[in-house]
Short mmCIF file of C-alpha atoms and ligand atoms in Angstrom, two decimals:
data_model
loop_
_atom_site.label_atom_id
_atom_site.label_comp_id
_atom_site.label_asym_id
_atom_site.label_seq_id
_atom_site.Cartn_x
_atom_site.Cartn_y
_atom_site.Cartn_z
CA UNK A 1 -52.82 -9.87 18.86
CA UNK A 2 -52.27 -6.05 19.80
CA UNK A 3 -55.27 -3.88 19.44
CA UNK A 4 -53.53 -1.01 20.64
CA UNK A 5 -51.40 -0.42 17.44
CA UNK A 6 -52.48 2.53 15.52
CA UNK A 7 -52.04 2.67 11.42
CA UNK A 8 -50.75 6.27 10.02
CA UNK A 9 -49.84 7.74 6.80
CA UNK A 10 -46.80 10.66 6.12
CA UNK A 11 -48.48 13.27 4.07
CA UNK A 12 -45.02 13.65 3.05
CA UNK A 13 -45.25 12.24 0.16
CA UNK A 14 -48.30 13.72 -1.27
CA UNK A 15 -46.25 16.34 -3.22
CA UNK A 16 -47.76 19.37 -4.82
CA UNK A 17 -51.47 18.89 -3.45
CA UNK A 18 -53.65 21.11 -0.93
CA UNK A 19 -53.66 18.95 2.35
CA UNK A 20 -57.10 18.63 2.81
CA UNK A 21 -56.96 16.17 -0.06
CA UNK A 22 -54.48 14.06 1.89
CA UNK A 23 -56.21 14.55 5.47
CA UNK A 24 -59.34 13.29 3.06
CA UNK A 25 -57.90 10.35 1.30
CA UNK A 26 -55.73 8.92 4.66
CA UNK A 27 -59.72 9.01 6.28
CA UNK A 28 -61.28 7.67 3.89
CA UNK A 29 -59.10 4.85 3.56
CA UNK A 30 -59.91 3.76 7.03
CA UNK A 31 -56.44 5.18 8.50
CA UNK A 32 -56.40 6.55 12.07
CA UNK A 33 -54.00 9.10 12.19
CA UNK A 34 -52.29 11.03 9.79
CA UNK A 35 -48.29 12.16 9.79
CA UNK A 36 -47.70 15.68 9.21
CA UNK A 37 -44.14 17.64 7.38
CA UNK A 38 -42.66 19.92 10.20
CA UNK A 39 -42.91 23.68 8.95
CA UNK A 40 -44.85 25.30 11.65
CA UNK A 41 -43.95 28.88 9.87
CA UNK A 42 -45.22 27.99 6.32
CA UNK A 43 -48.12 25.61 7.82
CA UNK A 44 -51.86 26.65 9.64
CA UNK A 45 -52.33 24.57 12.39
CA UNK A 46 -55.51 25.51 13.38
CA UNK A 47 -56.68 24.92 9.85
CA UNK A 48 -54.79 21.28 9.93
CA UNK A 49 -57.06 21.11 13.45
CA UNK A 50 -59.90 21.56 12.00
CA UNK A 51 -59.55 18.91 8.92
CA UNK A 52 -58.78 16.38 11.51
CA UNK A 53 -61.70 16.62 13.64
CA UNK A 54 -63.84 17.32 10.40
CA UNK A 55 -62.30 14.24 9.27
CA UNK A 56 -62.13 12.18 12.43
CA UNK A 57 -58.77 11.85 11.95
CA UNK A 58 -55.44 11.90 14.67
CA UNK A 59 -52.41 13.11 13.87
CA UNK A 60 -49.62 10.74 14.83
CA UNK A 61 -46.37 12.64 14.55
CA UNK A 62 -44.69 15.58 13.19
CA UNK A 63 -42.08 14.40 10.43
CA UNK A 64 -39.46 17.50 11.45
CA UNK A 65 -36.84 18.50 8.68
CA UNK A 66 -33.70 18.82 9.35
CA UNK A 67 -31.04 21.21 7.54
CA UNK A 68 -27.74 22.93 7.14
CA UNK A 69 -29.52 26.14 9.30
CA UNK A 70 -31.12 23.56 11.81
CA UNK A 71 -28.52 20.94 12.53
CA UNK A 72 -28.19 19.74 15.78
CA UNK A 73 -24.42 19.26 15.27
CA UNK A 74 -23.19 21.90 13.43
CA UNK A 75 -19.85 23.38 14.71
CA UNK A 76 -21.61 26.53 14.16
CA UNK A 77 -23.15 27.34 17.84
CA UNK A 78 -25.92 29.70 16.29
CA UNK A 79 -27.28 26.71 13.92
CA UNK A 80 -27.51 24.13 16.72
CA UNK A 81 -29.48 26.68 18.58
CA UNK A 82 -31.72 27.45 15.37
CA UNK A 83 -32.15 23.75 15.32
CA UNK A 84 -33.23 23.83 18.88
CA UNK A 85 -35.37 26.56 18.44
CA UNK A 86 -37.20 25.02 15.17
CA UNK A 87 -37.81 21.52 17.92
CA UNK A 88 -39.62 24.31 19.84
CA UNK A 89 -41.76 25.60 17.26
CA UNK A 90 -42.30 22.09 15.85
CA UNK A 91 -43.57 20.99 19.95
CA UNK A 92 -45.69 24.22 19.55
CA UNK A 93 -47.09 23.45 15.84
CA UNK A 94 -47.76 19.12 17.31
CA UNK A 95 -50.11 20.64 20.76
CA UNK A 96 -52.35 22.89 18.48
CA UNK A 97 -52.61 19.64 15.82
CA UNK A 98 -52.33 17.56 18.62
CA UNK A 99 -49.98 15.24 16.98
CA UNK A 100 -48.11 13.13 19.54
CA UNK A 101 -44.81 12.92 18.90
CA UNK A 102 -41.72 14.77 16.09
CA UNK A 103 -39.67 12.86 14.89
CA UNK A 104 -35.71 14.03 15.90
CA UNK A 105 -32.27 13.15 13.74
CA UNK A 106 -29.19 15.21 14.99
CA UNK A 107 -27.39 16.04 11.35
CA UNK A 108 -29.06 18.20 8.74
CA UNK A 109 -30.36 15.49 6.21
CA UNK A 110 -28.31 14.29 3.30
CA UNK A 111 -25.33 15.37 5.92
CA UNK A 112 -23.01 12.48 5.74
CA UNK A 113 -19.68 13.93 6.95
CA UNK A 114 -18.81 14.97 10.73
CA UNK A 115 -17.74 18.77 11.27
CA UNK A 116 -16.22 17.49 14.92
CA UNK A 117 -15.27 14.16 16.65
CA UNK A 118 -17.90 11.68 17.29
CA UNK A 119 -18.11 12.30 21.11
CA UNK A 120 -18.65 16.08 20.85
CA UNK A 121 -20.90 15.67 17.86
CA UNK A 122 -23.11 12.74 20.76
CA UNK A 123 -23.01 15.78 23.31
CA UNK A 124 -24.10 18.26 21.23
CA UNK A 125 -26.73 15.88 20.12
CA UNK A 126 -28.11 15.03 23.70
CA UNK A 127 -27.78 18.60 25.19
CA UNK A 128 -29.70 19.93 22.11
CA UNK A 129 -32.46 17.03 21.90
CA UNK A 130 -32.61 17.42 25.95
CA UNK A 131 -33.51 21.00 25.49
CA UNK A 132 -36.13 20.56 23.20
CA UNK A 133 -37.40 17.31 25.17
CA UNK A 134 -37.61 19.05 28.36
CA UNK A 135 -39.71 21.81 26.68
CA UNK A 136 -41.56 18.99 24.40
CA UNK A 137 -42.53 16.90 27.91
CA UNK A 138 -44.00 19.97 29.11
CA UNK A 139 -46.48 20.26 26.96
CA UNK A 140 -47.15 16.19 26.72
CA UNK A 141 -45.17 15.61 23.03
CA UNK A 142 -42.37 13.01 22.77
CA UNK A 143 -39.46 12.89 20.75
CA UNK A 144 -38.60 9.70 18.58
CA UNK A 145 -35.04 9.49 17.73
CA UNK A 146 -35.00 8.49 14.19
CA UNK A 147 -31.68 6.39 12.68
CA UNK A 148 -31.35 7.52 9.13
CA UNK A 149 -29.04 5.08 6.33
CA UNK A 150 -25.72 5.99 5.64
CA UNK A 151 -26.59 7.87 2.49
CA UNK A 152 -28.67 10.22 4.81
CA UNK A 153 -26.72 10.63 7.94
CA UNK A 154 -23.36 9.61 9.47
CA UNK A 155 -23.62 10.36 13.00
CA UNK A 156 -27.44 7.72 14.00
CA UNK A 157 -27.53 4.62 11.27
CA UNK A 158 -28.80 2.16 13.94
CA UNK A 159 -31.47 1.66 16.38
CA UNK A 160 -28.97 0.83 19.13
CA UNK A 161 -26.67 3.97 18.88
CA UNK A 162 -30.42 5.67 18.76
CA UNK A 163 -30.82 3.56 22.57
CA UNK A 164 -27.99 4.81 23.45
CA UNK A 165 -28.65 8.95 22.74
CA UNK A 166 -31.66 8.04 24.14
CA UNK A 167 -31.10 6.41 27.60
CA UNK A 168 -28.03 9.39 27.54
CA UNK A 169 -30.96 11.92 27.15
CA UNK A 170 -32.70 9.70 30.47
CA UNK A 171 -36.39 11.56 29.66
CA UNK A 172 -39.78 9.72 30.00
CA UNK A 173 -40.73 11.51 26.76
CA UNK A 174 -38.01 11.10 24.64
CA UNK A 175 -37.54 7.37 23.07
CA UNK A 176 -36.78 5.33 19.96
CA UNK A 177 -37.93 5.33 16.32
CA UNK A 178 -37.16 2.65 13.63
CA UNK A 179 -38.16 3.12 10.10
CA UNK A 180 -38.02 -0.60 8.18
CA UNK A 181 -36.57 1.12 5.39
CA UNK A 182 -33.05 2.53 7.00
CA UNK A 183 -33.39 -0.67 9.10
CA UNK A 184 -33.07 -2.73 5.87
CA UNK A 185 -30.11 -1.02 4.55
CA UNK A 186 -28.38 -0.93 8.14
CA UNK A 187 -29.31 -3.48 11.05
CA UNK A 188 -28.22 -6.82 10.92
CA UNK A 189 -31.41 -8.31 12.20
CA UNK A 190 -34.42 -5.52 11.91
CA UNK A 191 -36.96 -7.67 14.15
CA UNK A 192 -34.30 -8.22 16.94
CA UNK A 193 -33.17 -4.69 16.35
CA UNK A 194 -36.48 -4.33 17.40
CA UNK A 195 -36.84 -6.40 20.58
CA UNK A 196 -33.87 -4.85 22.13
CA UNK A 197 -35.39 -1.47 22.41
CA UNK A 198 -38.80 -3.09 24.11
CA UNK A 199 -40.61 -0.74 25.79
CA UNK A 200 -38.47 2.57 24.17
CA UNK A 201 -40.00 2.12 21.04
CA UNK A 202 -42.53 5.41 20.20
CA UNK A 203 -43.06 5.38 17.01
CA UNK A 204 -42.13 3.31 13.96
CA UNK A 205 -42.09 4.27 10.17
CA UNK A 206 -42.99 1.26 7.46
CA UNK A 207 -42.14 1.66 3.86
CA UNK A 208 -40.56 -1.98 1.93
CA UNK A 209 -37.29 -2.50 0.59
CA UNK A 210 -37.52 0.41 -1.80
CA UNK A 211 -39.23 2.63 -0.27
CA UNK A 212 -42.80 1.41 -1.87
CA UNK A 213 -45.76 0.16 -0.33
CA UNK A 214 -45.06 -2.99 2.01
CA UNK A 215 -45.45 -6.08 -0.29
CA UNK A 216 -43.42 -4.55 -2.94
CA UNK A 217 -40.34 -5.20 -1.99
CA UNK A 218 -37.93 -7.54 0.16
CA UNK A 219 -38.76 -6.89 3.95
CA UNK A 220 -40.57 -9.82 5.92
CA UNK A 221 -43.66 -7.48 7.14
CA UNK A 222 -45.26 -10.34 9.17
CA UNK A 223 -41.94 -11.04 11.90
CA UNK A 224 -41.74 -7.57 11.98
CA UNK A 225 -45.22 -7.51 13.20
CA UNK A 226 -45.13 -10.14 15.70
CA UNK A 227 -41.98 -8.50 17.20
CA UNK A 228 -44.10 -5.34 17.77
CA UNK A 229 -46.82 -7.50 18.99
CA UNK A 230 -44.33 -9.57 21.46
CA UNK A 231 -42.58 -6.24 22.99
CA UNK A 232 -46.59 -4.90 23.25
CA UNK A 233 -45.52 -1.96 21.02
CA UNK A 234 -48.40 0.77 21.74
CA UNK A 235 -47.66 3.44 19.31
CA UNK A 236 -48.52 4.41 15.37
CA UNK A 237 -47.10 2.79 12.08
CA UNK A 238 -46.50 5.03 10.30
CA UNK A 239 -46.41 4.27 6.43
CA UNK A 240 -43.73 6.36 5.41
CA UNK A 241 -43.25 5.85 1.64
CA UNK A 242 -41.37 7.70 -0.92
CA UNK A 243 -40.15 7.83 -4.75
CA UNK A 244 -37.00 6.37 -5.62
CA UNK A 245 -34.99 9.10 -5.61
CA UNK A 246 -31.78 9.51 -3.11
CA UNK A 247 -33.33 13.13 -1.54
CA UNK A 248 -35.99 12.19 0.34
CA UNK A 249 -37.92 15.95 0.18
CA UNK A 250 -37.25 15.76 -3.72
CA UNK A 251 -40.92 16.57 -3.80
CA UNK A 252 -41.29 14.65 -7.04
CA UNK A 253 -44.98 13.44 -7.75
CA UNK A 254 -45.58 9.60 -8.59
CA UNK A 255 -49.03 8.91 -9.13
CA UNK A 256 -48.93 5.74 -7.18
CA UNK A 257 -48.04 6.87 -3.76
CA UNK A 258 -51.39 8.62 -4.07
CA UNK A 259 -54.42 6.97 -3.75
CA UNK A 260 -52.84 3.39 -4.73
CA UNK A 261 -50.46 2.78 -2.16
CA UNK A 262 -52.33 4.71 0.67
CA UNK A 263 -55.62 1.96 -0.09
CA UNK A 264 -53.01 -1.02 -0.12
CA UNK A 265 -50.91 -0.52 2.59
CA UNK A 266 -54.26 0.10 4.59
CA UNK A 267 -55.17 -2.99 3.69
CA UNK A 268 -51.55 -4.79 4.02
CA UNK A 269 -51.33 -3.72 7.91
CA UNK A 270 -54.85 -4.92 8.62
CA UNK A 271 -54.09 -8.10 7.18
CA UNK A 272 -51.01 -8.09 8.45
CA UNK A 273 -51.91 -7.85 12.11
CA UNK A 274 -55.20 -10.31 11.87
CA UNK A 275 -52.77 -13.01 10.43
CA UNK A 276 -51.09 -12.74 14.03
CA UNK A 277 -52.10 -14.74 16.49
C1 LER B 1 -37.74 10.71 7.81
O1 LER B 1 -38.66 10.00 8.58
C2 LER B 1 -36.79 9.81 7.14
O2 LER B 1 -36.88 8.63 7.25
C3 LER B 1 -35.70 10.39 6.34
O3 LER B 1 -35.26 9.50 5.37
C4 LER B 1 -36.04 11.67 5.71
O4 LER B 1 -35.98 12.63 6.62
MN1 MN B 2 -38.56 7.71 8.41
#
């Protein structure tokens, strides 16, 4: 098996709590990185810093938000710049954390109609991503082009129209994400989904079927894991669950996603992996 897969958790979902009680828990649960919301205005980096070395802790990626004022597609010049702009500040906010990659979707979430044809809404997506990815590689930080379900975005629903932005784009530092959840709803065969990006894959989100811990659900975990194994997949999982609600940054609390389901999916991926030959 791989040793050089990482295991992650989005602090995303801990709703209404100080984040050194998340940067805490994700440790103490024998995680190595953690996955940090992308508001570099509202959020102290340094102090974030400082957890994560008190902690011993990584961060893996910077889970960037996208909306109507930063939408890489708008028809409205000034909002695709602003969405630019906010890449920057997130590339800024992931060097001082030290977080290794953002994660990059070109609508505003929750966005599911086009304002302009598909081919100008695809070149307003690559100049805009390769804009912020030149600026990202700079300073070290990749982008992950992240496919999003079709109640969440119109314009990237699967990994190989992400590919395809991406080998548009042609930058070292700017790849592929897949998150098992949006795969589930929209590829017709998640691990080969998988294979077909090989060595483009930088970062991958995990939640089940329903968004819940893995095991809770539908989704075969353990081909998914050999496919990462077999295409030597070298980044983070990131476990990327949330409440089943259709608005992803509802920011509802559910006890479970806590300290439950940040202990067993821990445990899941470990046992996961080790069952892989
Ligand atoms: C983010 O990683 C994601 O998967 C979306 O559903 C919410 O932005
Ligand atoms: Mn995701």
């Amino acid at each position: 098996m791989s040793n050089d897969i990482k295991f992650s958790y989005n602090t995303l979902v801990y709703a209404g709590e100080h984040i050194k009680q998340g940067i805490k828990r994700i440790a103490g649960f024998g995680y190595d990185a953690a996955e940090f919301v992308g508001e570099p205005e509202t959020m102290d980096a340094q102090y974030i810093r400082s957890l994560l070395e008190q902690h011993q802790l990584e961060a893996s990626s910077i889970c960037a938000i996208y909306t109507t004022e930063r939408d890489l597609v708008s028809s409205k010049p000034e909002v695709r710049r602003n969405a630019v702009r906010y890449l920057k500040q997130c590339v800024d906010f992931a060097k001082t954390i030290g977080a290794k990659g953002i994660s990059v979707t070109p609508t505003a979430n929750m966005k599911i109609h086009a304002e302009a044809d598909r081919d100008t809404e695809l070149r307003w997506a690559a100049e805009g991503i390769k804009e912020a990815g030149l600026y990202a590689g700079a300073h070290g930080i990749r982008l992950t082009v992240e496919p999003w379900n079709r109640y969440e975005t119109y314009l990237i629903n699967r990994v190989e129209q992400s590919f395809e932005l991406v080998n548009e784009i042609n930058l070292p530092n700017v790849g592929v994400m897949g998150d098992t959840y949006h795969m589930n709803i929209e590829e017709i065969d998640i691990v080969e989904a998988f294979r077909s990006v090989g060595s483009k894959l930088y970062y991958v989100h995990f939640a089940d079927s329903n968004r819940a811990a893995p095991g809770k659900g539908h989704i075969d975990f353990k081909s998914i894991a050999q496919v990462l194994v077999d295409i030597q997949y070298e980044g983070y999982i990131s476990m990327e669950l949330l409440p089943p609600f259709a608005d992803p940054f509802s920011g509802v609390r559910c006890e479970e996603y806590y300290d439950e389901y940040t202990k067993e999916s821990i445990d899941y991926l470990k046992a996961l992996f080790a069952s892989i030959a």
